[in-house]
Short mmCIF file of N, CA and C in Angstrom, two decimals:
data_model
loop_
_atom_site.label_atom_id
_atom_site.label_comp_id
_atom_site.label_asym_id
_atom_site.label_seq_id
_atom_site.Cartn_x
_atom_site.Cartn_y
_atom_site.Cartn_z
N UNK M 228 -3.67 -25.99 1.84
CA UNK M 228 -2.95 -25.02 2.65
C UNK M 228 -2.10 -24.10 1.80
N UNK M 229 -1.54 -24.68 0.95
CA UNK M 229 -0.61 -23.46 -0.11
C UNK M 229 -1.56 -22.73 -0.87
N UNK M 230 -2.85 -22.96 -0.90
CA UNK M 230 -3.78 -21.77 -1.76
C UNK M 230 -4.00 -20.69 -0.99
N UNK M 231 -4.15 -21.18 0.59
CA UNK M 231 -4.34 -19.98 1.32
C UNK M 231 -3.82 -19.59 1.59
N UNK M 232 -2.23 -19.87 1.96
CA UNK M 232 -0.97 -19.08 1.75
C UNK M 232 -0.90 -18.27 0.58
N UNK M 233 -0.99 -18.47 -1.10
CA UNK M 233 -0.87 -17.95 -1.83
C UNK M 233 -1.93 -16.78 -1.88
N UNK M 234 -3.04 -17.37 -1.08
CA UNK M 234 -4.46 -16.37 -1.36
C UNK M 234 -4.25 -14.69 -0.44
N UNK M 235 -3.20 -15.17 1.25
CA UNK M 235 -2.88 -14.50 1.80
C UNK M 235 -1.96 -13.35 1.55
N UNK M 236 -1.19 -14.13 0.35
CA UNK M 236 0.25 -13.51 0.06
C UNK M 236 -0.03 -12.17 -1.13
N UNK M 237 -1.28 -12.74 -1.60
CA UNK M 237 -1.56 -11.72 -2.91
C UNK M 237 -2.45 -11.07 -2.57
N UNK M 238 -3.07 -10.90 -1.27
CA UNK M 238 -4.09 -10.23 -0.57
C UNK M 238 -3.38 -8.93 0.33
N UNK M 239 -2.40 -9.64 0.25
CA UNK M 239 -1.60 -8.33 0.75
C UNK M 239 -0.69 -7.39 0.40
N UNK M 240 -0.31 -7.79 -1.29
CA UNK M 240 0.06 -7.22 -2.60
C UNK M 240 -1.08 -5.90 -2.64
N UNK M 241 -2.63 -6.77 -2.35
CA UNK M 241 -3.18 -5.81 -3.04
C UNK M 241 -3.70 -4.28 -1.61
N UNK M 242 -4.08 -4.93 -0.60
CA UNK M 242 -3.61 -4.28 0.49
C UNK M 242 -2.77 -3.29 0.66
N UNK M 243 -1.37 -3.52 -0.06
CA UNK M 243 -0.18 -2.43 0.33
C UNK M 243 -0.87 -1.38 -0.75
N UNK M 244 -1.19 -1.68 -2.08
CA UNK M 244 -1.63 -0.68 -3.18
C UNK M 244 -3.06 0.10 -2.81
N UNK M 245 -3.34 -0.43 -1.62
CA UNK M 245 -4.62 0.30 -1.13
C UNK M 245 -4.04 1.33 0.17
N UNK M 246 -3.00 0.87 0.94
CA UNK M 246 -1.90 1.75 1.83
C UNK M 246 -2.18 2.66 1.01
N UNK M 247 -1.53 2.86 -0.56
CA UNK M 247 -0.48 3.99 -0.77
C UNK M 247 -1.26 4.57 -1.95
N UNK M 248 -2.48 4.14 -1.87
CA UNK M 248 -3.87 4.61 -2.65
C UNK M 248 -4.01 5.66 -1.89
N UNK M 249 -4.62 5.68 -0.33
CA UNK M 249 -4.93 6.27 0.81
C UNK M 249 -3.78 7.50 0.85
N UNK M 250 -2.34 7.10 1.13
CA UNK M 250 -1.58 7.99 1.31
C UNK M 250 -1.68 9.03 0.13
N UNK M 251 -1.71 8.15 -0.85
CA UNK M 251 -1.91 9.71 -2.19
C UNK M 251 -2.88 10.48 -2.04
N UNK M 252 -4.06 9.91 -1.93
CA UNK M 252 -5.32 11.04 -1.44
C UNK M 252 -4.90 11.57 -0.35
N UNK M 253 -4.92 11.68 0.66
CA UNK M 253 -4.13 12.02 1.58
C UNK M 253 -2.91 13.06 1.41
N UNK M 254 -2.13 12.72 0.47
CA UNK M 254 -1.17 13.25 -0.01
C UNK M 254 -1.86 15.22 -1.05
N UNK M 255 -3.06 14.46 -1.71
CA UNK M 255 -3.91 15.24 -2.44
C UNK M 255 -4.10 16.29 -1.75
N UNK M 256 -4.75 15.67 -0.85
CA UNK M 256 -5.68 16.63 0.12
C UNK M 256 -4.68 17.50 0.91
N UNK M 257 -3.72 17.77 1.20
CA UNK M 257 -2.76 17.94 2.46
C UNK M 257 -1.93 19.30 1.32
N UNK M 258 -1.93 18.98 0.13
CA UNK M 258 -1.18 19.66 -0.75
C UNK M 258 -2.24 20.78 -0.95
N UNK M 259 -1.53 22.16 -1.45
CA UNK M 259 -2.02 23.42 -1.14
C UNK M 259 -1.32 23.74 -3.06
N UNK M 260 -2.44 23.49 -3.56
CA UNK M 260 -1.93 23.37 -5.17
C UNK M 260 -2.75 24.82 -5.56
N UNK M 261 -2.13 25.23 -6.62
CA UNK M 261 -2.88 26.39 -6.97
C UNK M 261 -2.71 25.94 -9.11
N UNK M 262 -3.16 26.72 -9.53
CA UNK M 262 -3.69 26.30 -10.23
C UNK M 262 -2.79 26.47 -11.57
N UNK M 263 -1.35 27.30 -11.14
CA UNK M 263 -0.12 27.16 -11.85
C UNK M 263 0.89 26.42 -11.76
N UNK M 264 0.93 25.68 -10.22
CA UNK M 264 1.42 24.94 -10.28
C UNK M 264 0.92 23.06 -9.73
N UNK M 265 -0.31 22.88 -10.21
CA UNK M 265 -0.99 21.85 -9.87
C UNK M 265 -0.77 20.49 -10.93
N UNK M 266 -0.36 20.39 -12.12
CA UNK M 266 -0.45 19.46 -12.67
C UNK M 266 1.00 18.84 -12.32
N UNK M 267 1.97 19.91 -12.02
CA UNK M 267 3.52 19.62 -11.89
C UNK M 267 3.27 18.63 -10.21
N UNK M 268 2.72 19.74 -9.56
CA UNK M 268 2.95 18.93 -8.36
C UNK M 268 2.18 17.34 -8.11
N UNK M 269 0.51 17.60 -8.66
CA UNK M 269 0.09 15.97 -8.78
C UNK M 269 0.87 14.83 -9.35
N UNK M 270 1.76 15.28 -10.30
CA UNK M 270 2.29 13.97 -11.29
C UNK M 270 3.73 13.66 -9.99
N UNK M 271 3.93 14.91 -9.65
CA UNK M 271 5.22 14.37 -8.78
C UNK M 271 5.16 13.96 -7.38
N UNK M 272 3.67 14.52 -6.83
CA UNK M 272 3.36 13.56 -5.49
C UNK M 272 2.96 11.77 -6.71
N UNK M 273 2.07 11.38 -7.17
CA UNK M 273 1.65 10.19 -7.65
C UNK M 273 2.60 9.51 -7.71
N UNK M 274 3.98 10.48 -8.69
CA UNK M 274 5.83 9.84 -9.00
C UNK M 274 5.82 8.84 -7.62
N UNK M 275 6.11 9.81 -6.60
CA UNK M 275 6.45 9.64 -5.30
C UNK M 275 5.60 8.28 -4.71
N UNK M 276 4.51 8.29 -4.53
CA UNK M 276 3.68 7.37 -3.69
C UNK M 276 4.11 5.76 -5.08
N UNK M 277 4.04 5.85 -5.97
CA UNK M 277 4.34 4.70 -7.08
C UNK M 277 5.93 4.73 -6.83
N UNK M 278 6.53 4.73 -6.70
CA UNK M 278 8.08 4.68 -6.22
C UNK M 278 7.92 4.02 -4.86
N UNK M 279 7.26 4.47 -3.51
CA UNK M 279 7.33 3.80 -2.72
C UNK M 279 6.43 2.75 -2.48
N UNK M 280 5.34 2.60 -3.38
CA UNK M 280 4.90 1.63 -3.38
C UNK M 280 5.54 0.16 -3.66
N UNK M 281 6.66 0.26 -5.04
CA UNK M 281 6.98 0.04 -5.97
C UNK M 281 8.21 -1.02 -4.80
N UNK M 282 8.59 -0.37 -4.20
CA UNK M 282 10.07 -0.38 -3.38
C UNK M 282 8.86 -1.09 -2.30
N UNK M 283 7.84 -0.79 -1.40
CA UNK M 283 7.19 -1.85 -0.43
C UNK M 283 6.73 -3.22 -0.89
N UNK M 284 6.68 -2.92 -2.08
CA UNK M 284 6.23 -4.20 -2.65
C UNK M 284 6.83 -5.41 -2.63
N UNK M 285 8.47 -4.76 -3.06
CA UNK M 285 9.67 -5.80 -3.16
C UNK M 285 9.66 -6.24 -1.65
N UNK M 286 10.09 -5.02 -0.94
CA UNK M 286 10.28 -5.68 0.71
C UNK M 286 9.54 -6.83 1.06
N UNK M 287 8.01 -6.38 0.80
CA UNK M 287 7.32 -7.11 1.38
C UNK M 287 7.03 -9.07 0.78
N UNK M 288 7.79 -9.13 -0.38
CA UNK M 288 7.62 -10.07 -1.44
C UNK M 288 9.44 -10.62 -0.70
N UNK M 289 10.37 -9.96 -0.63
CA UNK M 289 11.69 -10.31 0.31
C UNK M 289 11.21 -10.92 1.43
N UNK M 290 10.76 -10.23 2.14
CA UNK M 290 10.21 -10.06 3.79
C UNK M 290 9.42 -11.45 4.00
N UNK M 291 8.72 -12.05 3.57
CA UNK M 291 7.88 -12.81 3.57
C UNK M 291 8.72 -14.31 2.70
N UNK M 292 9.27 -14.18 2.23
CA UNK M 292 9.80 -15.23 1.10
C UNK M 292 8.69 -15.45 0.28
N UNK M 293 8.00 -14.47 -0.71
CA UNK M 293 7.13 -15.31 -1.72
C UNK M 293 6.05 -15.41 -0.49
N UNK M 294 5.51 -15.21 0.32
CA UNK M 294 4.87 -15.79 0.82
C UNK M 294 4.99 -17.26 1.63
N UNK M 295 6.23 -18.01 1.68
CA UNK M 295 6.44 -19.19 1.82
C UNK M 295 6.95 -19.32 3.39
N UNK M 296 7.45 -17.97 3.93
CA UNK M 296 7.31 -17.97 5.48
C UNK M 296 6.28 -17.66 6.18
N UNK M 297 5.78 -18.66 6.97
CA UNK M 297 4.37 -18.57 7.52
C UNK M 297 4.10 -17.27 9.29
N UNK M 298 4.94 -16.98 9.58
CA UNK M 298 5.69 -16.37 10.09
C UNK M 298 5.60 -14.59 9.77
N UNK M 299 6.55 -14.51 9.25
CA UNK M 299 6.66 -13.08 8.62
C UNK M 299 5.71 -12.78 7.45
N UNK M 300 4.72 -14.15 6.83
CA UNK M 300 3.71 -13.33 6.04
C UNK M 300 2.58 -13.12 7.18
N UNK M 301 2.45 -13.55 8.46
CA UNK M 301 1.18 -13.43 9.59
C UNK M 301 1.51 -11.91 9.84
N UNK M 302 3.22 -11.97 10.27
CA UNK M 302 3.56 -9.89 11.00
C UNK M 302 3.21 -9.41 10.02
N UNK M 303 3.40 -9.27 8.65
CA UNK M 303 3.06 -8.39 7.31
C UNK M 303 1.82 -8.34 7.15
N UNK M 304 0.98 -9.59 7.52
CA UNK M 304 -0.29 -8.93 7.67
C UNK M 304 -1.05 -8.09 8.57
N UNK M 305 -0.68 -8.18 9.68
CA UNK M 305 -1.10 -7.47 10.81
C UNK M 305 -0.14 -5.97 10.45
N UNK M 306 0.53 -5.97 10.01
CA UNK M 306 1.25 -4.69 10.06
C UNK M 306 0.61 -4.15 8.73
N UNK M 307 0.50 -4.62 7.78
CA UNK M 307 -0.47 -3.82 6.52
C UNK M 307 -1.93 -3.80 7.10
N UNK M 308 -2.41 -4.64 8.06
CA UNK M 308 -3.70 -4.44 8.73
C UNK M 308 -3.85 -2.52 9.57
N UNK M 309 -3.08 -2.95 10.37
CA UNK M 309 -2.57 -1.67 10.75
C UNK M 309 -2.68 -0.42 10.19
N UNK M 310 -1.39 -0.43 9.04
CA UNK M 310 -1.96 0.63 8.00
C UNK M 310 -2.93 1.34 7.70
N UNK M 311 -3.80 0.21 7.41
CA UNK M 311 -5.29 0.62 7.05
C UNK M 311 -5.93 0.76 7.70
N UNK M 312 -6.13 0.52 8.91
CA UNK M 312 -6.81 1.06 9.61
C UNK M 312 -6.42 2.62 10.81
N UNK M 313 -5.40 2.72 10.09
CA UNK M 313 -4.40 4.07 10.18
C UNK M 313 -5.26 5.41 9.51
N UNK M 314 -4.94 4.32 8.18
CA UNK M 314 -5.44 5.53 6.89
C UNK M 314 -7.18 5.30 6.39
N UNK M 315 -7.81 4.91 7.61
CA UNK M 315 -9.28 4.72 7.25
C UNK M 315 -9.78 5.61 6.62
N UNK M 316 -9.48 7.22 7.11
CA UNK M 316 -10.41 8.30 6.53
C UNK M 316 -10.33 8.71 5.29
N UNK M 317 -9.01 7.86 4.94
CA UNK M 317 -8.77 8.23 3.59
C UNK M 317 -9.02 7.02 2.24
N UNK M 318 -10.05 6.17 3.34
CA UNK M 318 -10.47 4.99 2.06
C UNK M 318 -11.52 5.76 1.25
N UNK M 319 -11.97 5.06 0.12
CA UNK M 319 -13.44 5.54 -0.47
C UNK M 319 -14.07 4.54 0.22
N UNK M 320 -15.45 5.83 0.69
CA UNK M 320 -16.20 5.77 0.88
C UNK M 320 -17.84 4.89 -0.41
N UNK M 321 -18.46 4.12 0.59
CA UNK M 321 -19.41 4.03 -0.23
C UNK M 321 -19.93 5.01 -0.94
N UNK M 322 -20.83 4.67 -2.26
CA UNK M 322 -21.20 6.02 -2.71
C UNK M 322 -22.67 5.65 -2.92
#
């Protein structure tokens, strides 16, 4: 039982980095870059989405205890479930 707790807990580590994968493309796409000011703005949307990733990560590693509340790691999953299926259009696609 603690492997699949642990298996759950780091499944959703990697989950949130797929959230805020999505949001950056997303973020990409939505941005109206031109070609003087495009390298400034990519590095400082990426800044941005790795900052809040960075900061969900902790919450969610708080939020959960380690994974050791069985409880609040089930809502964190359904709520990073959520997410993603929020930001579907912005997964990769098979190729």
């Amino acid at each position: 039982r603690t492997s699949t707790m642990l298996l759950q807990h780091e499944q959703g580590h990697f989950d949130l980095t797929e959230v805020h994968a999505r949001k950056l493309r997303q973020a990409f796409a939505d941005a109206k870059l031109t070609r003087a000011d495009a390298a400034q703005r990519v590095a400082a949307l990426a800044d941005s989405v790795t900052r809040a990733l960075d900061a969900r990560q902790d919450m969610y590693d708080q939020g959960t205890h380690y994974g050791r509340d069985e409880a609040e790691q089930a809502a964190w999953s359904t709520r990073i479930g959520r997410e993603l299926d929020g930001l579907a259009a912005w997964a990769v696609k098979d190729r």
